[in-house]
């Protein structure tokens, strides 16, 4: 059995760890709040673009754009994978990376068939270690990323689709459901076929949809708007992923704190047992000594 | 004087939200002024200032491209970035202008870097213009 002093030191160090995890939990909670606020701020922008693009796609049937059409032959697929820069956030990264890795292994036979655009250090290291083709990477994003920070990577990715380097682009990230639950999500980014489908579906509000004047014309606007929209989708997913990251970190740190609590009470129990055992032994020795004398 | 609701929205949040008498923007084809009760309209915007006229006062906003949607008495400007004069960092814009000018000198025409430097210069000049009223 460990000595009294040993147990005491372990209680001390566990308490210190608990303080740290507790602090990290609270920091993550605050950051989660901010990230959610940021995602809310972004909402109007995205829904507006969506509305306008959908109404153009609906209003003029003859308008088509390569970004709205499914390609006949898929030669190369792009994957955008959003991970975090740091660990200590439970299964946030590992779950996502495992699923992405398996999907890619199932879908593709050779490395020429896909390319990866990785956001976050953990994901980059993961794919680098496995020698998978990373086309672009970005690490060290701020906790509350600005649009300008990812504009470049979003733009080039969309450009690669336009240039037919990629024939379709998927985005993998953790979708924020609540502070304690995130879901690994795969979303098809390009081509924007879902947008067309949605525009074709009759919606209740669509009866009030206005027919716009297009200046200079609908095609030019689509030309400008669709890349914007795709980029904003990437940014939206990033904000979503960031909120998930803080949620995941918060719950990971909370369970670490709870574990530390349990550990401390267990250790305190064994400390008290050891202390009692020591006292009992001492009494026994005294009684034994007294008996020997009489 | 009749008014309309104007919103200037960027991915990082709303920059302007209020009633205006007139809004004038720079589209990719030229200047365009919108008065209340305009027909529904969608148009892409170039890098340039947005002028919002409010009771005789003019509010300027530096816009880095985007698009505008007009419908009924509501105008929505969606931009990648938009700044009020008070939010513009003049020293940074100046530095960006000089950097872009230097790049333009170095880069050859029809080069992708040339295009980028040109756009950067345009943005910087636009910011400086707006900041200095």
Coordinates of C-alpha atoms in Angstrom, one line a residue, chain A residues 38 41-42 45 48-49 51 146-147 151 210 212-216 221 224-225 228 235, chain B residues 9-13 28-29 39-44 67 69-71 76 78-80:
Chain A
X38 CA -20.7 34.8 -34.8
X41 CA -24.4 37.2 -37.4
X42 CA -23.5 35.3 -40.5
X45 CA -25.8 37.0 -45.3
X48 CA -30.0 36.4 -48.5
X49 CA -27.5 35.0 -51.1
X51 CA -32.7 33.4 -51.6
X146 CA -13.0 36.5 -39.9
X147 CA -14.2 35.9 -43.4
X151 CA -11.3 33.8 -48.3
X210 CA -40.7 38.7 -56.8
X212 CA -36.3 40.7 -60.3
X213 CA -34.8 42.9 -62.8
X214 CA -31.3 41.8 -63.5
X215 CA -28.6 44.3 -64.1
X216 CA -26.8 43.6 -66.5
X221 CA -25.1 37.7 -61.8
X224 CA -20.6 36.5 -59.7
X225 CA -23.0 35.1 -57.2
X228 CA -19.7 33.9 -53.5
X235 CA -17.2 29.9 -44.2
Chain B
X9 CA -24.6 42.9 -44.5
X10 CA -21.2 41.1 -44.5
X11 CA -20.3 37.6 -43.4
X12 CA -18.9 39.2 -40.2
X13 CA -22.2 40.9 -39.3
X28 CA -19.8 46.6 -62.4
X29 CA -21.3 48.7 -65.2
X39 CA -38.6 47.9 -59.1
X40 CA -37.1 44.7 -57.7
X41 CA -33.5 44.5 -58.9
X42 CA -30.4 42.4 -58.4
X43 CA -27.0 43.6 -59.5
X44 CA -23.4 42.8 -58.7
X67 CA -24.1 42.5 -54.7
X69 CA -30.9 43.4 -53.9
X70 CA -33.7 45.8 -54.2
X71 CA -37.3 44.9 -53.4
X76 CA -30.0 44.8 -49.1
X78 CA -24.3 42.0 -49.4
X79 CA -20.6 42.4 -49.4
X80 CA -17.5 40.5 -48.5

